[in-house]
mmCIF file of C-alpha atoms in Angstrom:
data_model
loop_
_atom_site.group_PDB
_atom_site.id
_atom_site.type_symbol
_atom_site.label_atom_id
_atom_site.label_comp_id
_atom_site.label_asym_id
_atom_site.label_seq_id
_atom_site.Cartn_x
_atom_site.Cartn_y
_atom_site.Cartn_z
ATOM 1 C CA MET Q 1 76.129 97.007 93.708
ATOM 2 C CA VAL Q 2 75.426 97.215 97.236
ATOM 3 C CA ARG Q 3 73.207 94.125 98.572
ATOM 4 C CA GLY Q 4 73.420 95.007 102.345
ATOM 5 C CA CYS Q 5 75.216 95.613 105.841
ATOM 6 C CA ARG Q 6 74.291 95.434 109.798
ATOM 7 C CA PRO Q 7 72.343 98.914 110.070
ATOM 8 C CA TRP Q 8 73.960 100.192 112.564
ATOM 9 C CA ALA Q 9 77.410 99.706 110.743
ATOM 10 C CA THR Q 10 79.477 103.068 110.419
ATOM 11 C CA VAL Q 11 82.620 101.441 111.071
ATOM 12 C CA ALA Q 12 85.523 103.052 107.994
ATOM 13 C CA VAL Q 13 87.970 100.988 106.721
ATOM 14 C CA LEU Q 14 91.397 102.204 107.585
ATOM 15 C CA ALA Q 15 94.605 100.874 107.293
ATOM 16 C CA LEU Q 16 94.001 97.402 105.918
ATOM 17 C CA LEU Q 17 95.406 97.246 103.299
ATOM 18 C CA ALA Q 18 98.629 96.289 101.925
ATOM 19 C CA ALA Q 19 100.390 95.619 98.846
ATOM 20 C CA CYS Q 20 102.939 92.823 98.243
ATOM 21 C CA GLY Q 21 105.800 94.615 96.874
ATOM 22 C CA GLY Q 22 103.664 97.771 97.142
ATOM 23 C CA PRO Q 23 103.026 100.025 99.389
ATOM 24 C CA ARG Q 24 101.596 99.070 102.690
ATOM 25 C CA TYR Q 25 98.271 100.253 103.907
ATOM 26 C CA ALA Q 26 97.268 102.232 101.082
ATOM 27 C CA PRO Q 27 93.677 103.081 101.458
ATOM 28 C CA GLY Q 28 91.294 101.854 98.494
ATOM 29 C CA PRO Q 29 87.522 103.538 98.264
ATOM 30 C CA GLY Q 30 86.007 104.348 101.574
ATOM 31 C CA PRO Q 31 83.012 102.099 102.657
ATOM 32 C CA THR Q 32 79.496 102.562 101.163
ATOM 33 C CA PRO Q 33 76.989 103.975 103.366
ATOM 34 C CA PRO Q 34 74.642 101.631 105.164
ATOM 35 C CA VAL Q 35 71.788 100.090 103.797
ATOM 36 C CA GLN Q 36 69.044 98.017 104.956
ATOM 37 C CA PRO Q 37 70.197 94.545 105.496
ATOM 38 C CA THR Q 38 69.345 91.561 103.677
ATOM 39 C CA ARG Q 39 72.168 89.391 104.348
ATOM 40 C CA PRO Q 40 72.247 87.342 107.604
ATOM 41 C CA THR Q 41 73.126 89.155 111.449
ATOM 42 C CA SER Q 42 73.156 85.719 113.133
ATOM 43 C CA PRO Q 43 73.792 82.439 111.635
ATOM 44 C CA GLY Q 44 71.444 81.146 109.508
ATOM 45 C CA GLY Q 45 72.694 77.244 109.695
ATOM 46 C CA GLN Q 46 74.722 75.147 111.613
ATOM 47 C CA GLY Q 47 78.429 75.673 111.765
ATOM 48 C CA SER Q 48 80.329 72.263 111.350
ATOM 49 C CA GLY Q 49 83.268 72.502 113.476
ATOM 50 C CA LEU Q 50 85.568 73.249 110.498
ATOM 51 C CA ILE Q 51 87.639 76.279 112.132
ATOM 52 C CA ASN Q 52 88.547 73.988 115.259
ATOM 53 C CA GLN Q 53 89.359 70.763 113.206
ATOM 54 C CA ARG Q 54 93.057 70.018 112.500
ATOM 55 C CA VAL Q 55 94.216 70.783 109.082
ATOM 56 C CA ASP Q 56 93.788 67.713 106.736
ATOM 57 C CA ASP Q 57 94.046 67.567 103.222
ATOM 58 C CA ARG Q 58 90.310 68.264 102.922
ATOM 59 C CA THR Q 59 91.044 71.717 104.595
ATOM 60 C CA MET Q 60 91.282 73.944 101.219
ATOM 61 C CA ASP Q 61 87.878 72.311 99.794
ATOM 62 C CA ARG Q 62 86.234 72.945 102.583
ATOM 63 C CA ILE Q 63 86.805 76.473 102.361
ATOM 64 C CA THR Q 64 86.626 77.006 98.788
ATOM 65 C CA ALA Q 65 83.104 74.922 99.303
ATOM 66 C CA ALA Q 66 82.225 78.371 101.415
ATOM 67 C CA VAL Q 67 82.483 80.494 98.320
ATOM 68 C CA GLY Q 68 78.992 82.184 97.180
ATOM 69 C CA ASN Q 69 77.907 80.812 99.666
ATOM 70 C CA TYR Q 70 77.727 83.305 102.711
ATOM 71 C CA ARG Q 71 75.033 81.786 105.196
ATOM 72 C CA GLN Q 72 77.262 78.038 105.644
ATOM 73 C CA CYS Q 73 80.577 80.674 105.779
ATOM 74 C CA PHE Q 74 79.019 83.389 108.609
ATOM 75 C CA SER Q 75 77.526 80.062 110.411
ATOM 76 C CA GLU Q 76 81.175 78.851 110.246
ATOM 77 C CA LEU Q 77 82.390 81.787 112.036
ATOM 78 C CA ALA Q 78 79.781 82.663 114.330
ATOM 79 C CA ALA Q 79 79.785 79.011 115.426
ATOM 80 C CA ALA Q 80 83.722 79.607 116.281
ATOM 81 C CA ARG Q 81 82.928 82.371 118.130
ATOM 82 C CA VAL Q 82 84.422 84.706 115.633
ATOM 83 C CA ASP Q 83 82.619 88.074 115.125
ATOM 84 C CA PHE Q 84 82.456 89.207 111.250
ATOM 85 C CA SER Q 85 80.731 92.843 110.602
ATOM 86 C CA PRO Q 86 79.222 92.419 107.043
ATOM 87 C CA MET Q 87 80.429 95.002 104.552
ATOM 88 C CA PRO Q 88 78.322 95.878 101.822
ATOM 89 C CA ASP Q 89 79.413 94.469 98.363
ATOM 90 C CA ARG Q 90 81.338 96.560 96.045
ATOM 91 C CA ASP Q 91 82.421 97.190 92.477
ATOM 92 C CA ASP Q 92 83.954 99.688 91.686
ATOM 93 C CA GLY Q 93 84.414 98.998 87.443
ATOM 94 C CA THR Q 94 87.708 98.953 87.412
ATOM 95 C CA GLY Q 95 88.364 95.483 88.946
ATOM 96 C CA CYS Q 96 88.291 95.752 92.513
ATOM 97 C CA ALA Q 97 85.486 94.482 94.018
ATOM 98 C CA TYR Q 98 84.626 92.449 97.261
ATOM 99 C CA VAL Q 99 81.227 89.929 97.388
ATOM 100 C CA ASP Q 100 79.988 88.844 101.293
ATOM 101 C CA ALA Q 101 83.174 90.594 102.737
ATOM 102 C CA GLY Q 102 82.959 92.379 106.020
ATOM 103 C CA LEU Q 103 85.877 93.500 109.400
ATOM 104 C CA VAL Q 104 87.232 90.548 111.568
ATOM 105 C CA THR Q 105 86.501 91.928 114.854
ATOM 106 C CA VAL Q 106 87.272 89.805 117.576
ATOM 107 C CA ASP Q 107 88.221 85.887 118.073
ATOM 108 C CA TRP Q 108 87.178 84.855 121.547
ATOM 109 C CA GLY Q 109 88.662 81.569 120.733
ATOM 110 C CA THR Q 110 91.827 82.867 121.082
ATOM 111 C CA VAL Q 111 93.914 85.281 122.870
ATOM 112 C CA ALA Q 112 95.813 86.309 120.255
ATOM 113 C CA ARG Q 113 95.135 90.084 118.445
ATOM 114 C CA LEU Q 114 95.739 90.622 115.024
ATOM 115 C CA SER Q 115 97.297 94.328 113.934
ATOM 116 C CA PRO Q 116 96.198 96.255 112.088
ATOM 117 C CA ALA Q 117 92.851 95.124 113.759
ATOM 118 C CA GLN Q 118 89.678 94.421 111.782
ATOM 119 C CA PRO Q 119 91.225 93.249 108.348
ATOM 120 C CA LEU Q 120 88.524 93.383 105.724
ATOM 121 C CA LEU Q 121 88.344 90.051 103.663
ATOM 122 C CA SER Q 122 85.663 88.003 101.722
ATOM 123 C CA CYS Q 123 84.189 85.421 104.026
ATOM 124 C CA PRO Q 124 85.955 82.749 103.126
ATOM 125 C CA ALA Q 125 89.293 84.643 103.549
ATOM 126 C CA ALA Q 126 88.207 85.299 107.085
ATOM 127 C CA LEU Q 127 86.854 81.392 107.282
ATOM 128 C CA ALA Q 128 90.927 80.679 105.727
ATOM 129 C CA MET Q 129 92.479 82.741 108.336
ATOM 130 C CA SER Q 130 90.323 81.697 111.489
ATOM 131 C CA ILE Q 131 91.525 78.128 110.259
ATOM 132 C CA TRP Q 132 95.055 79.253 109.937
ATOM 133 C CA ARG Q 133 95.463 81.676 113.328
ATOM 134 C CA ARG Q 134 94.221 78.643 115.236
ATOM 135 C CA GLN Q 135 95.671 75.409 113.447
ATOM 136 C CA VAL Q 136 98.943 76.521 112.367
ATOM 137 C CA VAL Q 137 100.351 79.570 113.495
ATOM 138 C CA GLU Q 138 99.681 79.325 117.455
ATOM 139 C CA PRO Q 139 100.210 75.463 118.132
ATOM 140 C CA ALA Q 140 103.632 75.998 115.818
ATOM 141 C CA ALA Q 141 104.769 78.539 118.346
ATOM 142 C CA ARG Q 142 103.409 76.451 121.078
ATOM 143 C CA ASP Q 143 105.383 73.855 119.969
ATOM 144 C CA ILE Q 144 108.433 75.673 118.586
ATOM 145 C CA PHE Q 145 109.051 78.565 121.352
ATOM 146 C CA GLY Q 146 106.852 77.074 124.527
ATOM 147 C CA SER Q 147 104.935 80.463 124.227
ATOM 148 C CA ASP Q 148 101.301 81.606 123.144
ATOM 149 C CA VAL Q 149 100.799 83.979 120.488
ATOM 150 C CA VAL Q 150 99.442 86.894 121.434
ATOM 151 C CA GLN Q 151 99.673 89.552 118.634
ATOM 152 C CA ILE Q 152 99.914 88.445 114.744
ATOM 153 C CA ASP Q 153 101.145 91.201 112.427
ATOM 154 C CA LEU Q 154 99.395 91.822 109.398
ATOM 155 C CA MET Q 155 101.109 93.655 106.314
ATOM 156 C CA GLY Q 156 97.833 94.564 104.512
ATOM 157 C CA ALA Q 157 94.353 92.719 103.691
ATOM 158 C CA TYR Q 158 91.630 93.956 101.041
ATOM 159 C CA SER Q 159 93.754 96.331 98.657
ATOM 160 C CA CYS Q 160 92.770 97.703 95.085
ATOM 161 C CA ARG Q 161 95.689 97.064 93.373
ATOM 162 C CA ASN Q 162 97.537 94.979 91.078
ATOM 163 C CA VAL Q 163 99.874 91.654 91.474
ATOM 164 C CA ASN Q 164 103.062 93.471 93.112
ATOM 165 C CA GLY Q 165 101.553 96.875 93.034
ATOM 166 C CA ALA Q 166 102.557 97.392 89.546
ATOM 167 C CA ALA Q 167 101.158 99.584 87.879
ATOM 168 C CA THR Q 168 99.932 97.533 85.054
ATOM 169 C CA GLY Q 169 98.672 94.186 84.839
ATOM 170 C CA ARG Q 170 96.007 91.855 86.451
ATOM 171 C CA ARG Q 171 94.765 92.662 89.355
ATOM 172 C CA SER Q 172 95.834 90.935 92.588
ATOM 173 C CA ALA Q 173 93.978 88.830 94.551
ATOM 174 C CA HIS Q 174 94.088 91.276 97.281
ATOM 175 C CA ALA Q 175 91.517 93.728 95.333
ATOM 176 C CA ARG Q 176 88.648 90.852 95.714
ATOM 177 C CA ALA Q 177 89.474 91.123 99.750
ATOM 178 C CA ASN Q 178 90.930 87.215 99.575
ATOM 179 C CA ALA Q 179 94.520 87.529 100.408
ATOM 180 C CA LEU Q 180 96.557 88.304 103.373
ATOM 181 C CA ASP Q 181 99.659 89.071 104.515
ATOM 182 C CA PHE Q 182 101.852 88.071 107.212
ATOM 183 C CA GLY Q 183 104.691 89.630 109.013
ATOM 184 C CA GLY Q 184 105.032 87.952 112.364
ATOM 185 C CA VAL Q 185 103.777 87.650 115.575
ATOM 186 C CA ARG Q 186 104.325 88.475 119.247
ATOM 187 C CA LEU Q 187 104.960 85.812 121.919
ATOM 188 C CA ARG Q 188 103.269 86.307 125.522
ATOM 189 C CA ASN Q 189 106.837 86.342 126.926
ATOM 190 C CA GLY Q 190 107.870 89.302 124.925
ATOM 191 C CA ARG Q 191 109.700 87.716 121.596
ATOM 192 C CA ARG Q 192 109.031 88.991 118.091
ATOM 193 C CA ILE Q 193 109.284 87.146 115.338
ATOM 194 C CA THR Q 194 109.265 88.170 111.967
ATOM 195 C CA VAL Q 195 109.461 87.002 108.047
ATOM 196 C CA GLN Q 196 112.077 89.696 107.719
ATOM 197 C CA ALA Q 197 114.671 89.532 109.964
ATOM 198 C CA GLY Q 198 113.458 85.464 110.982
ATOM 199 C CA TRP Q 199 113.620 83.921 107.576
ATOM 200 C CA SER Q 200 116.973 83.816 107.499
ATOM 201 C CA GLY Q 201 118.063 84.097 111.303
ATOM 202 C CA ALA Q 202 117.860 82.044 114.286
ATOM 203 C CA GLU Q 203 116.949 78.526 113.956
ATOM 204 C CA ASP Q 204 114.339 78.403 115.773
ATOM 205 C CA GLU Q 205 112.625 81.144 114.026
ATOM 206 C CA ALA Q 206 113.497 79.755 110.810
ATOM 207 C CA ARG Q 207 111.825 76.498 112.048
ATOM 208 C CA PHE Q 208 108.877 78.344 113.264
ATOM 209 C CA LEU Q 209 108.387 80.295 110.025
ATOM 210 C CA ARG Q 210 108.705 77.473 107.903
ATOM 211 C CA ARG Q 211 106.577 75.684 109.549
ATOM 212 C CA VAL Q 212 103.727 78.196 108.980
ATOM 213 C CA ARG Q 213 104.573 78.149 105.179
ATOM 214 C CA ASP Q 214 104.054 74.478 104.531
ATOM 215 C CA GLU Q 215 100.915 74.139 106.618
ATOM 216 C CA SER Q 216 99.653 77.477 105.344
ATOM 217 C CA CYS Q 217 99.647 75.852 102.042
ATOM 218 C CA ARG Q 218 96.907 73.028 102.922
ATOM 219 C CA ILE Q 219 94.649 76.044 103.261
ATOM 220 C CA TYR Q 220 96.041 78.244 101.024
ATOM 221 C CA GLY Q 221 95.792 77.701 96.994
ATOM 222 C CA THR Q 222 98.700 80.677 96.882
ATOM 223 C CA VAL Q 223 101.182 80.636 99.677
ATOM 224 C CA LEU Q 224 104.570 83.002 98.663
ATOM 225 C CA SER Q 225 106.852 83.313 100.790
ATOM 226 C CA PRO Q 226 111.130 85.283 100.180
ATOM 227 C CA ASP Q 227 111.807 81.654 98.712
ATOM 228 C CA TYR Q 228 109.511 82.817 96.071
ATOM 229 C CA ASN Q 229 111.361 86.446 95.497
ATOM 230 C CA ALA Q 230 112.459 89.505 96.501
ATOM 231 C CA ALA Q 231 109.120 90.862 96.894
ATOM 232 C CA HIS Q 232 108.317 88.842 99.863
ATOM 233 C CA ARG Q 233 111.354 88.956 101.998
ATOM 234 C CA ASP Q 234 109.598 90.591 104.190
ATOM 235 C CA HIS Q 235 105.921 88.429 104.829
ATOM 236 C CA LEU Q 236 104.120 85.568 103.446
ATOM 237 C CA HIS Q 237 101.034 86.267 101.104
ATOM 238 C CA LEU Q 238 98.538 83.753 101.907
ATOM 239 C CA GLU Q 239 95.585 83.828 99.307
ATOM 240 C CA ILE Q 240 92.274 81.279 99.252
ATOM 241 C CA ARG Q 241 92.231 79.469 96.298
ATOM 242 C CA GLU Q 242 90.204 80.553 93.444
ATOM 243 C CA ALA Q 243 91.121 78.408 90.279
ATOM 244 C CA THR Q 244 91.756 74.837 90.148
ATOM 245 C CA TRP Q 245 95.552 75.576 90.464
ATOM 246 C CA THR Q 246 97.599 75.472 93.648
ATOM 247 C CA MET Q 247 101.146 77.576 94.373
ATOM 248 C CA CYS Q 248 103.378 76.972 97.497
ATOM 249 C CA ARG Q 249 106.284 78.852 97.418
#
């Protein structure tokens, strides 16, 4: 099903897409050709400033409230100067489908760039990521390392696959563009911290990564780390809440 996108958007979705335990950046279906837009391409309402608010016990609820409310979600991103380029809704009939998704291009409120750039995420997942990078990752790096984050290394966003990349089983949240995999950061002072090397590595790196994991659990419904299983030895899996239960491991 295709609802619409910006008429000038011809962006191809390349190298997005990694799998928790599956192949990194395996391409999913290509983007549908643009059609006449039905979604707003500028804010239709006022953002509440959620992205610039410190994380609290209601943050996850506020993100969940944005599910199915594209206009409000888009307004929150626009109010925080996060560029979000809508993509047509997609459903390939196999359980790989996304609604109200787009490419997160530039966050003008931070110096940290994403690598790879322009992950494809649902709007609520883009909202969660924007809160997470500004209110969790960047403050933790400044507090522990005394340096700004200049790059956030991603290991996956949208990917048409099953949980853990298995040949059978249920579809992953990645297949709905509702999850992100985080591999590490690069600091302004040149230092690189990775989940794979730092989780059981230097004391300050382990402290930073565990702080990111723990604080992510106030934003995301499912957070999986190397403490969960070997498939997550090199990344944190961050998935917006889609049901009432949560998991933080």
